[in-house]
Coordinates of C-alpha atoms in Angstrom, one line a residue:
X1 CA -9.0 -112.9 -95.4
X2 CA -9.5 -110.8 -92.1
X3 CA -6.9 -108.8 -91.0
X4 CA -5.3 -109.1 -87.8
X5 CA -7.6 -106.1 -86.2
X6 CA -10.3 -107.8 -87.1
X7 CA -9.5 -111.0 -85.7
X8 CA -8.7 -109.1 -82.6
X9 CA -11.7 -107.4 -82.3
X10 CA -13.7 -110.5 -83.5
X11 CA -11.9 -112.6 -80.6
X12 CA -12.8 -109.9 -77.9
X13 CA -16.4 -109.9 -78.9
X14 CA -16.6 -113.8 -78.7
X15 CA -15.0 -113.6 -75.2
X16 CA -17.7 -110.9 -73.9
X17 CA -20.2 -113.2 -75.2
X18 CA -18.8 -116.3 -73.8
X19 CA -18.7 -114.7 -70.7
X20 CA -22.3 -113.6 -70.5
X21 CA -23.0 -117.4 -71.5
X22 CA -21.0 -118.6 -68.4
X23 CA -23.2 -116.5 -66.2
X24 CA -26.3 -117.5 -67.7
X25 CA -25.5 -121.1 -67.2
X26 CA -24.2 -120.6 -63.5
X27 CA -27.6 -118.8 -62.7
X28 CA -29.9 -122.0 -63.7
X29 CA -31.7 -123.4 -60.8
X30 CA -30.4 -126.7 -59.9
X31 CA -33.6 -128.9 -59.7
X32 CA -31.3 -132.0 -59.3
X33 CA -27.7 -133.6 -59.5
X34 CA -28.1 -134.2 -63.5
X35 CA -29.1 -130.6 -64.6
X36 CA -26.2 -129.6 -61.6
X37 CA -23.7 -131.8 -63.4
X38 CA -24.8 -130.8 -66.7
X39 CA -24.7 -127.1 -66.0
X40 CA -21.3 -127.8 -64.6
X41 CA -20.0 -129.7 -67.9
X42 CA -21.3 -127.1 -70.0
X43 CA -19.4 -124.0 -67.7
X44 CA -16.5 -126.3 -68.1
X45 CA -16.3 -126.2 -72.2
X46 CA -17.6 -122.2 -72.4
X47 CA -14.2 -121.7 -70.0
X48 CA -11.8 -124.3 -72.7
X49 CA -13.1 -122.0 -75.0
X50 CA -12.7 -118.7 -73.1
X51 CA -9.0 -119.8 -72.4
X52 CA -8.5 -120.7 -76.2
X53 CA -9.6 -117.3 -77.5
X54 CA -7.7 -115.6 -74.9
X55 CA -4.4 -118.0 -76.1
X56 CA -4.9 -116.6 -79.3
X57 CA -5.6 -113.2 -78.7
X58 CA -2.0 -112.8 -76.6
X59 CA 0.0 -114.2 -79.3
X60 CA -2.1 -111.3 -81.9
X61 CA -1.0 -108.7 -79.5
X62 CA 2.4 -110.3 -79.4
X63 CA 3.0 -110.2 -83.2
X64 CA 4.0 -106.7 -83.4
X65 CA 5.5 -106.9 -86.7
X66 CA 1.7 -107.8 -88.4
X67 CA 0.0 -105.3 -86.4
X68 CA 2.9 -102.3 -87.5
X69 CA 2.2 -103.6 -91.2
X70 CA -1.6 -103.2 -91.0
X71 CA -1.6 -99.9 -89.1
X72 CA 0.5 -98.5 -91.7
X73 CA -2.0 -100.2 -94.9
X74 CA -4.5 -98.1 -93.2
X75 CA -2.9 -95.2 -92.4
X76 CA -0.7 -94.6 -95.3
X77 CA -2.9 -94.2 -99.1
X78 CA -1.3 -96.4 -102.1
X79 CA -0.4 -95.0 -105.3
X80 CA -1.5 -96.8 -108.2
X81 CA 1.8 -95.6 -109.9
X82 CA -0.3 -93.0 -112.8
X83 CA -1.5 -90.2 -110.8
X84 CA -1.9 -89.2 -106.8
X85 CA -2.5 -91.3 -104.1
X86 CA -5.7 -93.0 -103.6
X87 CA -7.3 -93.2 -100.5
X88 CA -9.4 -96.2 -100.8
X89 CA -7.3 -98.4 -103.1
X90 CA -6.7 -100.7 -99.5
X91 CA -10.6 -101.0 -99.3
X92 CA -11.3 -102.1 -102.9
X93 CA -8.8 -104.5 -102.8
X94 CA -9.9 -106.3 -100.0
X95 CA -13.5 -105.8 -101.1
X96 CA -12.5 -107.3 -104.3
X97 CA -11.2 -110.9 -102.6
X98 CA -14.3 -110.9 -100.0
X99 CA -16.3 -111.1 -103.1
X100 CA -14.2 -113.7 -104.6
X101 CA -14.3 -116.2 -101.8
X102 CA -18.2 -116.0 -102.1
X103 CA -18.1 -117.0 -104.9
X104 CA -15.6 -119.5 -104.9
X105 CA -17.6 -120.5 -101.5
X106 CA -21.0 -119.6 -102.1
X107 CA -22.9 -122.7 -99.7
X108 CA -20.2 -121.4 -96.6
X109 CA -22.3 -121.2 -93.4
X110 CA -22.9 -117.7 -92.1
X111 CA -23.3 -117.5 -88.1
X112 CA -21.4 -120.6 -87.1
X113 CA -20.4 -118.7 -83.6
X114 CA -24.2 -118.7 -83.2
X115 CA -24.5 -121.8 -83.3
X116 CA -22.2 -122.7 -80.8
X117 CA -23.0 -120.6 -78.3
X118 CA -26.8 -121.6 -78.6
X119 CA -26.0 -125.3 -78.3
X120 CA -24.0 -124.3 -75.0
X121 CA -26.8 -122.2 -73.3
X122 CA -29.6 -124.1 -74.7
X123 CA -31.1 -121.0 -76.4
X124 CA -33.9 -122.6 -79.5
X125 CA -33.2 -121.7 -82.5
X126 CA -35.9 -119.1 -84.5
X127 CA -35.6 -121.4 -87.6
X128 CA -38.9 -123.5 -86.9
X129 CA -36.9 -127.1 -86.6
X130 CA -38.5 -130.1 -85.6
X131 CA -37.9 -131.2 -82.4
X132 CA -36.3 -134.4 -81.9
X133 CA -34.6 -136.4 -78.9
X134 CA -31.1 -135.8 -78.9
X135 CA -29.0 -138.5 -76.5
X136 CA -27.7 -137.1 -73.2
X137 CA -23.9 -136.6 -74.5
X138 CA -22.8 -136.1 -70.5
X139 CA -24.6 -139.8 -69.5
X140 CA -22.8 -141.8 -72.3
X141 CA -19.2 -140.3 -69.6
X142 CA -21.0 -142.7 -66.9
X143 CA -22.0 -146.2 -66.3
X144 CA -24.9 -147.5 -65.5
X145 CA -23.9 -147.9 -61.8
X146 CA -22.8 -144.7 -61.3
X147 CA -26.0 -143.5 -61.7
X148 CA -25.2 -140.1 -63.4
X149 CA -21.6 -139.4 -61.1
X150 CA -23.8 -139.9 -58.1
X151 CA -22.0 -143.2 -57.0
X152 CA -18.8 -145.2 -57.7
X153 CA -18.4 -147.8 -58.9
X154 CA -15.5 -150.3 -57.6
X155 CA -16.3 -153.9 -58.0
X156 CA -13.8 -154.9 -60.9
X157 CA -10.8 -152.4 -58.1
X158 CA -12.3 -154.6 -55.4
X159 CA -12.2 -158.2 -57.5
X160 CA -8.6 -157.3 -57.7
X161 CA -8.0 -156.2 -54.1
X162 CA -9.2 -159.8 -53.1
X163 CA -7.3 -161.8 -55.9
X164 CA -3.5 -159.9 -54.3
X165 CA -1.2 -162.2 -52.8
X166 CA -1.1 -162.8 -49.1
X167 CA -4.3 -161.4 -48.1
X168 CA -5.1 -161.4 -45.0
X169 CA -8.9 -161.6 -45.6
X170 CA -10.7 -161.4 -48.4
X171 CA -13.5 -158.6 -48.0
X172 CA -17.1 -158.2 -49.2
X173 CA -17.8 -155.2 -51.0
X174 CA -19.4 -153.5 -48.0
X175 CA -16.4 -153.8 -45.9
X176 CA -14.2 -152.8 -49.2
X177 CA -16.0 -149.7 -49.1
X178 CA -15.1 -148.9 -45.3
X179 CA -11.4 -149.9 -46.2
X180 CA -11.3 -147.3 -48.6
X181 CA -13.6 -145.0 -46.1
X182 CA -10.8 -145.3 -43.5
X183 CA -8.9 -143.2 -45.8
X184 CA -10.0 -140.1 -44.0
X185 CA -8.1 -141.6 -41.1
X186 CA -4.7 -142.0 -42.7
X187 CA -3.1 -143.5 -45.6
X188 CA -4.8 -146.5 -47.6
X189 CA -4.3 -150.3 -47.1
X190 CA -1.9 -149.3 -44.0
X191 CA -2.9 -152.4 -42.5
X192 CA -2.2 -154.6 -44.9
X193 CA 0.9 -156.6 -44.2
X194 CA 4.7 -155.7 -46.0
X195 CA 4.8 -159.0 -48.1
X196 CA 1.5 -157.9 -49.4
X197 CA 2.6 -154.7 -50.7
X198 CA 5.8 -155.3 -51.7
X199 CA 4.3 -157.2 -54.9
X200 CA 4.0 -156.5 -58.6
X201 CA -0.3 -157.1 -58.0
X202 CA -0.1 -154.6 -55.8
X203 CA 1.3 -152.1 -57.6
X204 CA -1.2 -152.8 -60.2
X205 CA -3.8 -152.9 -58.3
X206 CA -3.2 -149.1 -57.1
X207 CA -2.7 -148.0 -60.7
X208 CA -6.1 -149.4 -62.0
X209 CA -7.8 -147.5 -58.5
X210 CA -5.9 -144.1 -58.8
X211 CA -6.9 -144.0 -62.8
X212 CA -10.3 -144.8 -62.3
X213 CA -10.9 -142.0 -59.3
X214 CA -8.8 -139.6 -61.5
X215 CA -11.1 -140.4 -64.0
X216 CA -14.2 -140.3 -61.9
X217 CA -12.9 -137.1 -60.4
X218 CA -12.4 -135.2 -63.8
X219 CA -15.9 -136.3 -64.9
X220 CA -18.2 -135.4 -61.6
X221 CA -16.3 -132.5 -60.7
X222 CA -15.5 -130.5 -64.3
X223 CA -15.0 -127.0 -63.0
X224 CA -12.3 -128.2 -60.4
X225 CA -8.7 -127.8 -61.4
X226 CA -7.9 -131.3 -60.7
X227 CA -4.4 -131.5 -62.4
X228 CA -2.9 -128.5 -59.7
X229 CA -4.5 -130.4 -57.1
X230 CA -2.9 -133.6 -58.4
X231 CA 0.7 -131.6 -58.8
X232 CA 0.3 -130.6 -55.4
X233 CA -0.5 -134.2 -53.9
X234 CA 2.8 -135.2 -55.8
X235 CA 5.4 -132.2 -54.2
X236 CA 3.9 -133.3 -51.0
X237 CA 4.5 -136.8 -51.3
X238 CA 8.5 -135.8 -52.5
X239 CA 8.8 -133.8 -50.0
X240 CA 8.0 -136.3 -47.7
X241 CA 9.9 -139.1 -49.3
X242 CA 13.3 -137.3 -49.4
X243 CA 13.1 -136.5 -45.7
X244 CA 12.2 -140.2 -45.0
X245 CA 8.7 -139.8 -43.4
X246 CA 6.8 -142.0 -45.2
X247 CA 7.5 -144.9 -42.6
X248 CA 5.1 -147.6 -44.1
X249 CA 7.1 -148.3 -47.4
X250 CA 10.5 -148.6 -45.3
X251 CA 11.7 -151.9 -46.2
X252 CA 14.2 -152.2 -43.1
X253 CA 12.5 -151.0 -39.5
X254 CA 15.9 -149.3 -37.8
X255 CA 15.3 -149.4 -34.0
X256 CA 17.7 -146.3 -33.5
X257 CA 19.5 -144.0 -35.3
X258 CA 22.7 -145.7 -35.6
X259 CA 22.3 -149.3 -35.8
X260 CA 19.6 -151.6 -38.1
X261 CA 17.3 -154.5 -36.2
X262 CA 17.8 -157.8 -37.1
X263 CA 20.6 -160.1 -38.6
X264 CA 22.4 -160.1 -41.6
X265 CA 22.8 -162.7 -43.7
X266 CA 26.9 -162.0 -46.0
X267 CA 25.7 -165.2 -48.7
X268 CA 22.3 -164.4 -49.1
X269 CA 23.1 -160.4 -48.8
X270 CA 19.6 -160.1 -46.9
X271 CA 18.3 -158.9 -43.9
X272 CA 16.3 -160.6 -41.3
X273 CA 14.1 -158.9 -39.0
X274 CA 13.9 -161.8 -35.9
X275 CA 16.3 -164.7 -34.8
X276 CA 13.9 -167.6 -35.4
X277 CA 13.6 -166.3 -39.1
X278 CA 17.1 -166.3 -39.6
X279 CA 17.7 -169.8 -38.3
X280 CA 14.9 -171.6 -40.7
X281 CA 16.7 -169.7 -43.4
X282 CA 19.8 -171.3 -42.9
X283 CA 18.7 -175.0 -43.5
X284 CA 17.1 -173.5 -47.0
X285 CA 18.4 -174.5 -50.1
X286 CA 18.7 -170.7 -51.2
X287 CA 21.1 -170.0 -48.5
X288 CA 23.0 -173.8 -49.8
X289 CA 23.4 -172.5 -52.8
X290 CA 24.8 -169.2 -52.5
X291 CA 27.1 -170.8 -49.9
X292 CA 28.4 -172.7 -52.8
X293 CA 28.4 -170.0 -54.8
X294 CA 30.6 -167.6 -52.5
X295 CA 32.5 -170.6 -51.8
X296 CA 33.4 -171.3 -55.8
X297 CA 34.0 -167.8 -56.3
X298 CA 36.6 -168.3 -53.7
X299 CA 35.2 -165.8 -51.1
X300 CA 36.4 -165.3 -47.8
X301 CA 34.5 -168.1 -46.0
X302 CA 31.6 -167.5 -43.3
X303 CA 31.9 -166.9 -40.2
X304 CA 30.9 -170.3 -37.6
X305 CA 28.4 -167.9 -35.3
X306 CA 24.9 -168.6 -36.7
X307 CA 23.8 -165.5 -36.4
X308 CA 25.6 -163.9 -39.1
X309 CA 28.4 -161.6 -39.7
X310 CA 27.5 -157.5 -39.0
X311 CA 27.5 -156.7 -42.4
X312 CA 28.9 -152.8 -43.7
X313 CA 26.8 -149.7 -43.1
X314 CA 27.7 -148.0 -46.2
X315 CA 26.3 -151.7 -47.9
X316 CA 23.2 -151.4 -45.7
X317 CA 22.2 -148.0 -46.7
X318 CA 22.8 -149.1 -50.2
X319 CA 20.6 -151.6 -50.0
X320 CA 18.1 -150.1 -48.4
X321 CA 18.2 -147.4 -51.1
X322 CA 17.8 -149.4 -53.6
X323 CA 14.5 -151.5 -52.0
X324 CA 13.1 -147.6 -51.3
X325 CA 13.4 -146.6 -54.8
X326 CA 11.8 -150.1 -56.2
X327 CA 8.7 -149.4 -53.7
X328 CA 8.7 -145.5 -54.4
X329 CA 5.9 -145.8 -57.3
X330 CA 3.3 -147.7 -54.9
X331 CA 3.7 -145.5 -52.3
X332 CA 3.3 -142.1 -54.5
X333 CA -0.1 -144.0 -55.7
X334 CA -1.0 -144.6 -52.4
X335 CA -0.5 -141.0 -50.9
X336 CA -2.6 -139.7 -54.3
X337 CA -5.0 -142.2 -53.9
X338 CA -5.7 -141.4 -50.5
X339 CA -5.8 -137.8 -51.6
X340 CA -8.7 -138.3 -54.3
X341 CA -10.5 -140.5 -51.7
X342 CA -10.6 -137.6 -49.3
X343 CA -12.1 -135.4 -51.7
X344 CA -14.4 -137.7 -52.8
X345 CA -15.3 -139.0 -49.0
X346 CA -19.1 -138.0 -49.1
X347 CA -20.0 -139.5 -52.6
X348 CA -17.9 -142.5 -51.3
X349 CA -20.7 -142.8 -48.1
X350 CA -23.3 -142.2 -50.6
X351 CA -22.3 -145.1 -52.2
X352 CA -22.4 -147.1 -49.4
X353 CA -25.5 -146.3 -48.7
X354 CA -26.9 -147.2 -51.9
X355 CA -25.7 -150.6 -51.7
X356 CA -26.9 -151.3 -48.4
X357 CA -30.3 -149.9 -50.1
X358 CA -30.1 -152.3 -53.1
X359 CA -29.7 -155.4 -51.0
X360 CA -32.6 -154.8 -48.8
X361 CA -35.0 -154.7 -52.2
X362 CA -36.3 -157.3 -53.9
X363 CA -36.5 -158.5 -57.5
X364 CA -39.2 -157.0 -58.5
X365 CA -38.7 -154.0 -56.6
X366 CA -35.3 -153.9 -58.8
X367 CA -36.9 -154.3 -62.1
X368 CA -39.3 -151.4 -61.0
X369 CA -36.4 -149.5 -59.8
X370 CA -34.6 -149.7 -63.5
X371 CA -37.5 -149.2 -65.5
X372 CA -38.3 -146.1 -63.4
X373 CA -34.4 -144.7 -64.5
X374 CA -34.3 -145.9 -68.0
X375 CA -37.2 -143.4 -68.6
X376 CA -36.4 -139.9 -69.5
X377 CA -36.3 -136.9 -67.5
X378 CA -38.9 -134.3 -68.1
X379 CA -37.2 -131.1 -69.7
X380 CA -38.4 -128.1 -68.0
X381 CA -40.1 -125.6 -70.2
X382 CA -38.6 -122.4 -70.8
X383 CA -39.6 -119.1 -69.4
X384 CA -40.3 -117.3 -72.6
X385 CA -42.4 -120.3 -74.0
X386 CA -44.9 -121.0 -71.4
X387 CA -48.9 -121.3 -72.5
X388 CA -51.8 -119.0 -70.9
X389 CA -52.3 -122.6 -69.1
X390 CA -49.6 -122.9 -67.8
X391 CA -49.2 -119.5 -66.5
X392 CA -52.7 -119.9 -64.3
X393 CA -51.1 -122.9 -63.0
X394 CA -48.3 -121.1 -61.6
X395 CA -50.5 -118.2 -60.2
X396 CA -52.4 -120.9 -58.5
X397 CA -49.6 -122.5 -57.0
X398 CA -48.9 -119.3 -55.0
X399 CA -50.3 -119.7 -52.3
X400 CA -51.1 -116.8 -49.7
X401 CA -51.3 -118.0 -46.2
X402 CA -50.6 -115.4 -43.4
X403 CA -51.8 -117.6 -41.0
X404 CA -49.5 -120.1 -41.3
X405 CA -52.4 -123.2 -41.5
X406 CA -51.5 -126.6 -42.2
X407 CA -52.4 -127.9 -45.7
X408 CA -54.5 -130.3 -46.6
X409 CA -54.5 -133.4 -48.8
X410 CA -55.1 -130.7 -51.9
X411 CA -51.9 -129.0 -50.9
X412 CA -53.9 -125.7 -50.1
X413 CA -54.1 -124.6 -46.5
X414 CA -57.5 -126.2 -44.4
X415 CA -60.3 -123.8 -43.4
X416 CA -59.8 -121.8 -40.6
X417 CA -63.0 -123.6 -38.7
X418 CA -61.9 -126.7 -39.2
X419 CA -58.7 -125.6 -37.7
X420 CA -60.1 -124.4 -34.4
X421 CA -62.9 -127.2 -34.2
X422 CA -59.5 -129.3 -33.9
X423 CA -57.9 -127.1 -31.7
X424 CA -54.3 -126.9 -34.1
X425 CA -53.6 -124.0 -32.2
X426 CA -53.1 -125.3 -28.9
X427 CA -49.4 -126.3 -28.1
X428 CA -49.3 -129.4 -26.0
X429 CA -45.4 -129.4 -24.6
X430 CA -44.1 -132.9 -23.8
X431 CA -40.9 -133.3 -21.1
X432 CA -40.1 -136.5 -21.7
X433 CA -39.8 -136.2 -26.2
X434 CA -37.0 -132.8 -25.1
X435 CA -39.7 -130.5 -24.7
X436 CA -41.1 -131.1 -28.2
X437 CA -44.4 -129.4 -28.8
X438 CA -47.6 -130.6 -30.6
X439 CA -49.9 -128.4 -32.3
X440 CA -53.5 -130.0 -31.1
X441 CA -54.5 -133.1 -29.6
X442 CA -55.0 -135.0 -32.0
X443 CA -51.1 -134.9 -32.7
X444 CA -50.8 -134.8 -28.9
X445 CA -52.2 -138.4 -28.1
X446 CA -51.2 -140.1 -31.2
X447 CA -47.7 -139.2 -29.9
X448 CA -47.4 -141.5 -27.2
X449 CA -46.9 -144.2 -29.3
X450 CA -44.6 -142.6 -31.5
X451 CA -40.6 -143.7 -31.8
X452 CA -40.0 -139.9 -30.4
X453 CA -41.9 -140.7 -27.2
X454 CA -41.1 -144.4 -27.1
X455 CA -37.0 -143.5 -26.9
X456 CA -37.4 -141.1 -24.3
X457 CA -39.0 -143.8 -22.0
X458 CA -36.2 -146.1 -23.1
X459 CA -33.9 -143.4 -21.9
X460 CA -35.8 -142.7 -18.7
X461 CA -35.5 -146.6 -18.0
X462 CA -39.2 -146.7 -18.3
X463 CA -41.7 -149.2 -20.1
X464 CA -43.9 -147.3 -22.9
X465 CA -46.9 -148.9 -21.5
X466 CA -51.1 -147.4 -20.9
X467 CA -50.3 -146.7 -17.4
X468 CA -48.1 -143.7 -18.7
X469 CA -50.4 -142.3 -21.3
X470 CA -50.6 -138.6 -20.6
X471 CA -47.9 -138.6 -18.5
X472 CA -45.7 -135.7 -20.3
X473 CA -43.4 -134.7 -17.3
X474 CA -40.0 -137.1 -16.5
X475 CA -40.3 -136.2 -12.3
X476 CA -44.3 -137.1 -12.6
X477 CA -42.9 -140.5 -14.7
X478 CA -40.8 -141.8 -12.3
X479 CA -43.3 -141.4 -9.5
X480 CA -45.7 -143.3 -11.1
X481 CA -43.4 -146.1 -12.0
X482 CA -42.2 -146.0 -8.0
X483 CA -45.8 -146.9 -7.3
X484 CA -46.2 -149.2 -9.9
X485 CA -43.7 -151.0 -8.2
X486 CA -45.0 -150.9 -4.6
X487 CA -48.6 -152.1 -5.8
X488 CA -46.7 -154.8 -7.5
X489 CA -44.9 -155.9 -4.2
X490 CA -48.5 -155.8 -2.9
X491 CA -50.3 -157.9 -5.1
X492 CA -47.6 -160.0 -5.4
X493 CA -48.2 -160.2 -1.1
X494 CA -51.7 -160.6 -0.9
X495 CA -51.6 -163.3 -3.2
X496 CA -49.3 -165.4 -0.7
X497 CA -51.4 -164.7 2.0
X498 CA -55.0 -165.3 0.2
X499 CA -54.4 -168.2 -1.6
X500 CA -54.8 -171.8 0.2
X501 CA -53.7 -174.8 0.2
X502 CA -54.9 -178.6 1.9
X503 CA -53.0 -180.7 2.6
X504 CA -52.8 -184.8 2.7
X505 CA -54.9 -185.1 6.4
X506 CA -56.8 -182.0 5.1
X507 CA -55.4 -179.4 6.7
X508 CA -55.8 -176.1 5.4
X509 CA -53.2 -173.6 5.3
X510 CA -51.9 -170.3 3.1
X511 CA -49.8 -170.7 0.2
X512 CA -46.6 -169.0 2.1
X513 CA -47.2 -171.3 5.3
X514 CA -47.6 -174.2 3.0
X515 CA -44.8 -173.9 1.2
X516 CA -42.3 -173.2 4.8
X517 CA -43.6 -176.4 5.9
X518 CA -43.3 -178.3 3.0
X519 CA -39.3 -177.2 3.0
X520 CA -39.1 -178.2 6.7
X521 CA -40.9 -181.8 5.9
X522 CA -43.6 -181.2 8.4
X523 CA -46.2 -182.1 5.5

């Protein structure tokens, strides 16, 4: 049984290692979002059990009664009760039960620490095991749609959205996903009418979405402190509700401060926002019946003016009270939910994207897209493990080039002949792409018909045509297309005046004296 120095100074030598395991993990390259997320993950458990240790090394400290017993076991000698005191009776005895738990335990494993800490920083074990393929525990926290935490994924939130009551329009997922991108903007679903809101689905609906972007949160974003940021998003949203500023979830709209809009209805104890409204109410069988019913109960009877009786303030606020409080969980959801989407705005456009992708490919091009997932991600080899092979392969990829020459199809820059039989060293500047410049001409010409090239004569109000090949200034480009223009007119004269016509008695005359006889029917 260790004593409680030694569990103290075991617990601060498994922090100092822990620690120098965190900062080996946070100093892996990130080659791509899985080892990024995976790095992240595995920071996130070394710091549980950093916090843990810590935990239980303040309540050690704490127990000053233990510590004052085992300072004075070591500093004080026993006497065995026949002779002086014995200085090393406390050693023996302790030797005496590590023995016997051996014993009693002699298969225990030795270096479990060890192992934990090498799982966490990936560090291979020096017993010679085979290697086998272990399953990617921080995948199996994704679907298959998410693609690693890269997207979301919303269809069963969005199958929901479209089944609420009262729905103005029912929504493709696209346009689901710039609902929810609108977020950014101001709270979500704002637009959606009160009677829409209002309802139990609703409600629902919002718990199903803030759970899963909690969830999605938690999982793509480990070493964020999500729950402070969460208990933040609530004291805001109290804050706001006892002051009365969260204006969309207000059941009556008061026009001023001392009066509520509308009409009040004493049998059905309701209130109704325009006159029309209340008039088609009346001529309900609702309001029939608890005219009856006020009327059995023997009630002071209505009053003849159809528009209702002023009902009491203090009954108004009351009610109103009441309506706020049954609406106060689907507004909380919807100020946290609007708080998650914020945060999680860019992988929300990344999803977007990726849909927009998906439905542009075909079948096969799907299948292929799969198949190219499914397989497994190369594992980089480790520093310390790397053949003679491999090492010449990474010398050769360093490559020096002071000259800064482009590379070839070998990826290794070209000769430097070949570079100035091409002239790449002459810069061609070009006006009319923003004063862009092209390194030789081959690059020069083939620019013309580039899209860089092509929008600038769109711009310019200009046709992308031969006639301004070579053409690289905008004031040369709108000259030429000024005389363009005239030779057009031109042509476009000499071709009335050249051309002849005959007519019926044979007469011949030029296609624009023609035609002004013909409209004066001379001919």
């Amino acid at each position: 049984m260790d004593t409680v120095l030694d569990l103290q100074r075991q617990t601060h030598e498994e922090i100092e290692r822990f620690e120098r395991a965190l900062a080996t993990v946070l100093s892996k390259p990130h080659q791509n979002h899985q080892v990024r997320l995976t790095n992240e993950h595995k920071a996130a458990q070394i710091l549980e059990r950093i916090t843990s240790r810590a935990t239980t090394l303040s309540s050690l400290y704490n127990d000053e009664q233990a510590r004052n017993a085992e300072l004075a076991l070591l500093s004080t000698p026993q006497s065995n009760g026949n002779g002086p005191q014995d200085e090393l009776a406390e050693f023996y005895s302790r030797l005496v039960k590590i023995k016997e738990h051996h014993h009693k335990y002699p298969d225990s494993v030795v270096g479990g620490f060890e192992l934990e800490l090498s799982a966490l920083v990936d560090e291979p074990l020096a017993d010679g095991e085979d290697e086998f393929e272990e399953e990617d525990p921080i995948s199996l926290l994704f679907s298959g749609e998410e693609a690693y935490g890269r997207y979301l994924d919303l269809y069963a939130n969005h199958s929901m959205y479209n089944n609420l009551r009262h729905l103005p329009k029912r929504l493709s997922y696209l346009q689901y996903l710039d609902l929810l991108l609108a977020a950014q903007n101001g709270p979500v679903h704002r637009d959606l009418p009160q009677e829409t809101r209002m309802t139990k689905e609703f409600e629902s609906y919002l718990t199903t979405l803030h759970s899963y972007l909690l969830s999605f949160t938690k999982r793509t974003q480990p070493l964020t402190d999500i729950a402070r940021i969460h208990q933040a998003a609530e004291a805001e949203f109290d804050d706001l509700w006892e002051k009365g500023k969260v204006d969309d979830w207000d059941p009556v709209k008061r026009e001023n401060g001392e009066g509520t809009a509308g009409i009040w209805c004493t049998a059905c104890q309701k209130q109704y926002s325009k006159q029309t409204v209340y008039d088609a109410h009346l001529k309900s069988k609702k309001h029939t019946k608890a005219i009856e019913r006020q009327a059995a109960s023997g009630a002071t009877a209505l009053p003849a003016d159809p528009n209702g009786a002023a009902a009491p303030k203090d009954s108004i606020n009351g009610l109103v009270s009441d309506m706020r409080s049954k609406y106060r969980t689907a507004a909380n959801l919807t100020h946290l939910i609007t708080t998650l989407l914020l945060s999680l705005s860019t992988t929300l456009a990344e999803t977007k994207s990726n849909v927009e992708r998906r439905f542009s490919l075909t079948a096969r091009e799907r299948e292929l897209e799969l198949e190219e997932a499914a397989k497994p991600p190369l594992a980089p080899a480790a520093n310390g493990n790397q053949t003679p092979a491999q090492e010449d392969e990474e010398e050769e990829e360093k490559i020096y080039n002071p000259l800064k020459l482009p590379l070839g199809w070998d990826g290794k820059p070209i000769p430097y002949w070949l570079y100035k039989l091409h002239g790449l060293g002459v810069e061609y500047r070009c006006e009319i792409c923003s004063d862009h410049v092209y390194m030789g001409r081959k690059n020069f010409d083939r620019h013309f018909q580039e899209s860089r090239h092509a929008f600038g004569m769109r711009a310019l109000g200009l046709p992308n045509t031969k006639h301004f090949h070579e053409i690289t200034r905008i004031e040369d480009a709108l000259s030429l297309a000024e005389k363009l223009k005239q030779e057009g007119r031109q042509e476009i004269f000499q071709q009335e005046t050249m051309e002849e016509l005959e007519d019926d008695e044979g007469n011949v005359y030029n296609k624009k004296t023609y035609d002004d006889l013909k409209k004066q029917g001379l001919i």
